[in-house]
PDB file of C-alpha atoms in Angstrom:
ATOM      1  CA  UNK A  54       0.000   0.000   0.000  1.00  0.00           C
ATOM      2  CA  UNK A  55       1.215   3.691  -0.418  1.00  0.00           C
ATOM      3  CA  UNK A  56       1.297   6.409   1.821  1.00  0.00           C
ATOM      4  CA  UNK A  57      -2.676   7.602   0.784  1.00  0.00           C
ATOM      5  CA  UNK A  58      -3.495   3.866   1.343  1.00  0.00           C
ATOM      6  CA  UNK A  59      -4.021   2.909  -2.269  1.00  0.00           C
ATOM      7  CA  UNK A  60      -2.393  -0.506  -3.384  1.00  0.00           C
ATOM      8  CA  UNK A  61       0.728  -0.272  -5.248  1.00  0.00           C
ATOM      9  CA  UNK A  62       0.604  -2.244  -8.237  1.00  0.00           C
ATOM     10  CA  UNK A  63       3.917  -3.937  -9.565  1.00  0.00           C
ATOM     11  CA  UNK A  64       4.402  -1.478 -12.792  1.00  0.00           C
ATOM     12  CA  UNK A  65       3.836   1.629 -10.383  1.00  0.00           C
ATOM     13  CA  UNK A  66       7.252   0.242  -8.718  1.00  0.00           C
ATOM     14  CA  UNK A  67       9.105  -0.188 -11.680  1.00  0.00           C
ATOM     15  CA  UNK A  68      10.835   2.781 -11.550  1.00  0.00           C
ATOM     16  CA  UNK A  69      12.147   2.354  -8.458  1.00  0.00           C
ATOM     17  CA  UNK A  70      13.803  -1.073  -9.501  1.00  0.00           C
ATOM     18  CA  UNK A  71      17.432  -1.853 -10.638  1.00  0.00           C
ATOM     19  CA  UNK A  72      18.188  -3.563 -13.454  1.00  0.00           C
ATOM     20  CA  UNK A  73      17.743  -7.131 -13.689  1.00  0.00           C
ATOM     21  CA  UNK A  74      20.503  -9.419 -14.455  1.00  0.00           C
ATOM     22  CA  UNK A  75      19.847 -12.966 -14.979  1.00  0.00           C
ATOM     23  CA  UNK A  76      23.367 -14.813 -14.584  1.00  0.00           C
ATOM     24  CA  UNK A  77      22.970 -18.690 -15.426  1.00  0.00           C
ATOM     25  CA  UNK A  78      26.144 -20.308 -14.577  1.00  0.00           C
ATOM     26  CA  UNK A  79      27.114 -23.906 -15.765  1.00  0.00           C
ATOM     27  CA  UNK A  80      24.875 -23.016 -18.766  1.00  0.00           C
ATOM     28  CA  UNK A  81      25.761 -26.266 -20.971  1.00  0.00           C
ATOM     29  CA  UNK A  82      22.453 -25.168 -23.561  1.00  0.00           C
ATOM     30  CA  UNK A  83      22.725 -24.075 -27.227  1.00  0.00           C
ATOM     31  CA  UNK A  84      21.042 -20.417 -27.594  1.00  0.00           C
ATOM     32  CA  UNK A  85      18.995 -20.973 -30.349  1.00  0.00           C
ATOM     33  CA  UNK A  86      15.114 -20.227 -30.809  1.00  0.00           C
ATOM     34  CA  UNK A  87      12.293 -23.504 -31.343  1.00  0.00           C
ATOM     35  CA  UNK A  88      14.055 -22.834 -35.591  1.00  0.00           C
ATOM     36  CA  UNK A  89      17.615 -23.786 -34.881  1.00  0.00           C
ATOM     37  CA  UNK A  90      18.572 -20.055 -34.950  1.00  0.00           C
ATOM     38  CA  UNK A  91      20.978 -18.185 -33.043  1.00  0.00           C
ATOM     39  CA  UNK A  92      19.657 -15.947 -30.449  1.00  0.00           C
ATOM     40  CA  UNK A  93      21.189 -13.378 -28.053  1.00  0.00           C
ATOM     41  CA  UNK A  94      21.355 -14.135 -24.038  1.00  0.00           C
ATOM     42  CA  UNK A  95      19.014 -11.286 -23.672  1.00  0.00           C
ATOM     43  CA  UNK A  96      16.620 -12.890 -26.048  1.00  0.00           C
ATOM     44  CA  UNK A  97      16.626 -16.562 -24.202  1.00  0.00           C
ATOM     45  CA  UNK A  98      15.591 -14.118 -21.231  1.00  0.00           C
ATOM     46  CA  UNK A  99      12.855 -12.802 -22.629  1.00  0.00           C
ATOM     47  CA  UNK A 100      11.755 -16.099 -23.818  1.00  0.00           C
ATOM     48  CA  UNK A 101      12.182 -17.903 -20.410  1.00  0.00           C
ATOM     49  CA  UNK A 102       9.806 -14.758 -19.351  1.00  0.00           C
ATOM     50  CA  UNK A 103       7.314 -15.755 -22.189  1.00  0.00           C
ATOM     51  CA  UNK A 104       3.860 -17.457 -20.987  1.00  0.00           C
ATOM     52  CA  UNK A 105       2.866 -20.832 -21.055  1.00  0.00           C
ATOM     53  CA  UNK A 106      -0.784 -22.178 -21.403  1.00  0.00           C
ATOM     54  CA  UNK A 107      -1.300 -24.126 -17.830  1.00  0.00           C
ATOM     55  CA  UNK A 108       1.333 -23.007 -15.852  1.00  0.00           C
ATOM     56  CA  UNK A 109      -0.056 -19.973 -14.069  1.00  0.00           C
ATOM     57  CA  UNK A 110       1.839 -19.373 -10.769  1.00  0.00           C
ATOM     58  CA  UNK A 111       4.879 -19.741 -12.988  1.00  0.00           C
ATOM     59  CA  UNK A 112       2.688 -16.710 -15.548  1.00  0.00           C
ATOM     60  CA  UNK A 113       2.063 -15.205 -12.577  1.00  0.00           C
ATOM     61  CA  UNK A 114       5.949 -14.934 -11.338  1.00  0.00           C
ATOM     62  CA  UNK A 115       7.103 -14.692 -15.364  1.00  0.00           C
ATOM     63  CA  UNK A 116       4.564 -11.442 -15.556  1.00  0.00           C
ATOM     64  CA  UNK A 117       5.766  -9.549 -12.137  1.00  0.00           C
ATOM     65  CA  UNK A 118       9.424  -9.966 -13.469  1.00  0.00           C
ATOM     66  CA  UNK A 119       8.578  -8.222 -16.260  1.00  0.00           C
ATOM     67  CA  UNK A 120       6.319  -5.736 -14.351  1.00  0.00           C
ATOM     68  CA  UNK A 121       9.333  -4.800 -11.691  1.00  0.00           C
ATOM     69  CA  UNK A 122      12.165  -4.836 -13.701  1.00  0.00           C
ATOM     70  CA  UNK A 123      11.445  -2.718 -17.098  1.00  0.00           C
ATOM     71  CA  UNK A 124      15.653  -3.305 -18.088  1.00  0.00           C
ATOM     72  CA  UNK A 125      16.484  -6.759 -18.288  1.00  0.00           C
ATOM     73  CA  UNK A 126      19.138  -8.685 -19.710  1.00  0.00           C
ATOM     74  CA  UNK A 127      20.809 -12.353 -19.066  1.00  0.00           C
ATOM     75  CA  UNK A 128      24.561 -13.767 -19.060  1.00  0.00           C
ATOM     76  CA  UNK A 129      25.432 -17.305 -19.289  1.00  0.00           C
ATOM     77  CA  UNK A 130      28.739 -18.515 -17.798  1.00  0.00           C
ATOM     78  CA  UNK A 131      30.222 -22.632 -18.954  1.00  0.00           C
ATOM     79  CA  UNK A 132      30.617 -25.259 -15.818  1.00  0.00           C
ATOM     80  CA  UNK A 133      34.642 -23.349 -14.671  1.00  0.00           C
ATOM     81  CA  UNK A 134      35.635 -26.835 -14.093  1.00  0.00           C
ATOM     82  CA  UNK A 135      35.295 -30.232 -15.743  1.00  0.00           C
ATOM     83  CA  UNK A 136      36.818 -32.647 -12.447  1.00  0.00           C
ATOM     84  CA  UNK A 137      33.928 -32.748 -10.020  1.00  0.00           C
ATOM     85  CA  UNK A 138      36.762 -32.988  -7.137  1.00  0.00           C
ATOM     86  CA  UNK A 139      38.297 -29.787  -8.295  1.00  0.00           C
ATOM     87  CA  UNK A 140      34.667 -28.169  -8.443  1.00  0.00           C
ATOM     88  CA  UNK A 141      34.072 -29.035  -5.101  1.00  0.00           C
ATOM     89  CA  UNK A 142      36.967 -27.373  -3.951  1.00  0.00           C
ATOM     90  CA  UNK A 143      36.414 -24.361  -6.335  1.00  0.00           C
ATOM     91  CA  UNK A 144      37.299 -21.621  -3.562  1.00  0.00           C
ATOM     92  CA  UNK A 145      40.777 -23.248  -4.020  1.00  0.00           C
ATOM     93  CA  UNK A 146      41.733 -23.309  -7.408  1.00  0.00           C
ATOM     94  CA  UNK A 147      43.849 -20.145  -9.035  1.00  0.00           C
ATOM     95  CA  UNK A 148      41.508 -18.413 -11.871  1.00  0.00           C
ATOM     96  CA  UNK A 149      44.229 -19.151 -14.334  1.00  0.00           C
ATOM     97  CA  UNK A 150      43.393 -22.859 -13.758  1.00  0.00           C
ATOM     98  CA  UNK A 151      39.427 -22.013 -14.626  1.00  0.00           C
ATOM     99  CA  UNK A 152      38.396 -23.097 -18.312  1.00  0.00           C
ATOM    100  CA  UNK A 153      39.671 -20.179 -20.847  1.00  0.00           C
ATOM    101  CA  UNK A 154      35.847 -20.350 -21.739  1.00  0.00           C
ATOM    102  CA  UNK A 155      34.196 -19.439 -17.985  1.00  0.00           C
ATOM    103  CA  UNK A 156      37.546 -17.006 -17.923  1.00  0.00           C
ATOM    104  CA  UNK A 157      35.977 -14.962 -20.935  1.00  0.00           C
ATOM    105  CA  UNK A 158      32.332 -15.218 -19.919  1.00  0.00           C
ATOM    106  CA  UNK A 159      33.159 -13.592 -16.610  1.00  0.00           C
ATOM    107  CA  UNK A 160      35.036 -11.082 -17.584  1.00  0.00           C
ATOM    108  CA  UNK A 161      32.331  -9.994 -20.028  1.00  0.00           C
ATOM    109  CA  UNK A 162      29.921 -10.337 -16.939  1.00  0.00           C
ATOM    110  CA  UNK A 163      32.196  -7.834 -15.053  1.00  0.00           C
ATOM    111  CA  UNK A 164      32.068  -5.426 -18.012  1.00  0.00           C
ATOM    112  CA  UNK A 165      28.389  -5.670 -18.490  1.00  0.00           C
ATOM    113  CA  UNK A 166      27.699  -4.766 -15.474  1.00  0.00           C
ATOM    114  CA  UNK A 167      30.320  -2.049 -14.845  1.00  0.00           C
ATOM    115  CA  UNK A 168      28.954  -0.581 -17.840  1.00  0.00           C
ATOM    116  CA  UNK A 169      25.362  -0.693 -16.572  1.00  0.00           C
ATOM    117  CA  UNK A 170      26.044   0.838 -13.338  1.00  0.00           C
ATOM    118  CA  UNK A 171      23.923   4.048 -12.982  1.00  0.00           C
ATOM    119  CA  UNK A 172      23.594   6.326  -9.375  1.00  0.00           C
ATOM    120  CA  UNK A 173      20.319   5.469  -7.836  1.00  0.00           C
ATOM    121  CA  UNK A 174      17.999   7.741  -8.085  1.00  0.00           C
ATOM    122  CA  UNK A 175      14.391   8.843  -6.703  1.00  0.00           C
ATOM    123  CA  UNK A 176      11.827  10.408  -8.596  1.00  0.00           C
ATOM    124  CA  UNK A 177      14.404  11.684 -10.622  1.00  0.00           C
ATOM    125  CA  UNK A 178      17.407  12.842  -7.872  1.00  0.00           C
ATOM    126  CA  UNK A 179      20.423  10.888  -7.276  1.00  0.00           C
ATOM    127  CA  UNK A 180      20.989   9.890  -4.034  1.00  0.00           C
ATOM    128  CA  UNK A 181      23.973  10.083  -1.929  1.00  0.00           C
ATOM    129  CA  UNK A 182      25.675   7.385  -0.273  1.00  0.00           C
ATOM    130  CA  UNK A 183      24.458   7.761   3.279  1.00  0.00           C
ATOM    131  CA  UNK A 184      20.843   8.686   2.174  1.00  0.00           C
ATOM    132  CA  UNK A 185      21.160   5.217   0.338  1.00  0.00           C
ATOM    133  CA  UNK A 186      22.142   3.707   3.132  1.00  0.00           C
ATOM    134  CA  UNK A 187      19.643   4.800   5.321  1.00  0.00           C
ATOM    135  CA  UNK A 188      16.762   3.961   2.184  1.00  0.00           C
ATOM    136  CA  UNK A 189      18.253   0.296   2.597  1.00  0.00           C
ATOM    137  CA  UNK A 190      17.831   0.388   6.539  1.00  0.00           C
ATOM    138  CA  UNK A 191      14.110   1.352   6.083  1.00  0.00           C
ATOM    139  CA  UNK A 192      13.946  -1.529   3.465  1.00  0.00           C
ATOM    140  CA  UNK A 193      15.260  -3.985   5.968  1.00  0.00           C
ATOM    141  CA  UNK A 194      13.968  -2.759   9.190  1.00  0.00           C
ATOM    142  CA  UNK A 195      10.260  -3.404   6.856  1.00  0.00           C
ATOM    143  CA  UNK A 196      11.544  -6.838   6.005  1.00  0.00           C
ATOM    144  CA  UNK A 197      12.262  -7.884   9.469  1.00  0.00           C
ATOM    145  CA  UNK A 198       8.761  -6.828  10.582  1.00  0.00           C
ATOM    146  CA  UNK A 199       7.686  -9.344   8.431  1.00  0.00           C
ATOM    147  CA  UNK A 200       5.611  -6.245   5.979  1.00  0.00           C
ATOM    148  CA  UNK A 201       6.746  -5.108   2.697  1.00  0.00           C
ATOM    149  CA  UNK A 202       8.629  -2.186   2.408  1.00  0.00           C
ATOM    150  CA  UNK A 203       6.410   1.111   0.766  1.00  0.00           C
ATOM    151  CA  UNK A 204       8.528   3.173  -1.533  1.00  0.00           C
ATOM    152  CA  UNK A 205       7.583   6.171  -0.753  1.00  0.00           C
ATOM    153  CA  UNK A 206       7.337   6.094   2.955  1.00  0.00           C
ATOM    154  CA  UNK A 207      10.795   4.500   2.859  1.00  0.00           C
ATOM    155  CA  UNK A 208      12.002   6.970   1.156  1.00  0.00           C
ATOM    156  CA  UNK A 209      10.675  10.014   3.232  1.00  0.00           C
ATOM    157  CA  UNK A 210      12.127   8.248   6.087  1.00  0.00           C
ATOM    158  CA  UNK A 211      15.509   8.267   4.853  1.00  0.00           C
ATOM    159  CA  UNK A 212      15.303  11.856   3.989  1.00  0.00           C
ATOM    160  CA  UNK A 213      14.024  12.869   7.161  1.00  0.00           C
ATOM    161  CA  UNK A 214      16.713  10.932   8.489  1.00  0.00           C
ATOM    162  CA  UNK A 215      19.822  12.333   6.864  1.00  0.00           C
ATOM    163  CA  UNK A 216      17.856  16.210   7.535  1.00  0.00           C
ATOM    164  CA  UNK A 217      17.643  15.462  11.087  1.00  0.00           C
ATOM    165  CA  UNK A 218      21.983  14.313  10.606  1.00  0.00           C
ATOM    166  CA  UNK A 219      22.104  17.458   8.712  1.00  0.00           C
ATOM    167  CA  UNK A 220      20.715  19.163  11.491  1.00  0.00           C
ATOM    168  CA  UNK A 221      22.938  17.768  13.749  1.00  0.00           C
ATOM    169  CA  UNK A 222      26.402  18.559  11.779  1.00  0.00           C
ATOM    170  CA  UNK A 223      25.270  22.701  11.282  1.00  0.00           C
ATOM    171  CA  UNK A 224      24.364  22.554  14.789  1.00  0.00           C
ATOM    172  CA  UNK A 225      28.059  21.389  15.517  1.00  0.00           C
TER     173      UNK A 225
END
């Protein structure tokens, strides 16, 4: 619900939302569409978020994902490791031992999303570090009261908070 007590509906919060990143790792599939043709990882996204006659909770799930999350896009990483042993132990095996293949596919992860990054930013103002912070508090203190977190009252309580530290600092 929203401040006025109105119910928020998923696309009225998609604003609010980060990108989505779907990252599927030991991705052994082919991506290629129902003709044999090539497609992107973005498109085997989109068609993973595609409907299918009889499954509604899993409708129901595809259709908030695309409700929340208005950017999308997917990245598919290779198994790292072939020996099961060594894949057990992954935590201890040097990155110059991973397969060349994973090697690449993370590295292009790490650039995708470095050059996705954008400053968070509220009905259309970038917010600071410690006024994020303090959004994220209100987001978990809602969480831990077992209720979901409302945008907007989150976010009026992290500005109040950072005027009242504001306050505070000029008063000092």
């Amino acid at each position: 619900r929203s401040c006025d007590g109105n119910v928020q509906r998923a696309s009225d919060l998609k604003d609010y939302f980060p990108q989505f990143l779907w990252v599927l790792r030991d991705f052994h599939l082919r991506l290629v569409d129902g003709k044999g043709e090539g497609i992107s990882e973005k498109q085997y996204l989109e068609n993973a978020l595609s409907s299918i006659p009889g499954h509604d909770d899993k409708n129901r799930l595809r259709d908030v994902i695309k409700d929340l999350f208005k950017m999308r896009d997917c990245a598919t990483l290779v198994r790292p490791l072939v020996d099961e042993d060594e894949l057990r132990n992954i935590q201890s095996v040097p990155y110059d031992s991973l397969r060349p293949q994973f090697r690449q596919q993370a590295e292009n992860l790490v650039d995708k999303v470095f050059s996705s990054l954008q400053p968070k930013a509220i009905q259309g103002t970038f917010i600071s570090g410690p006024a994020f912070v303090a959004l994220v508090s209100e987001y978990c203190k809602a969480i831990n009261a077992s209720t979901v977190p409302i945008i907007q009252s989150a976010w009026s309580s992290a500005v109040q908070e950072q005027l009242r530290l504001c306050q505070r600092q000029a008063m000092h």
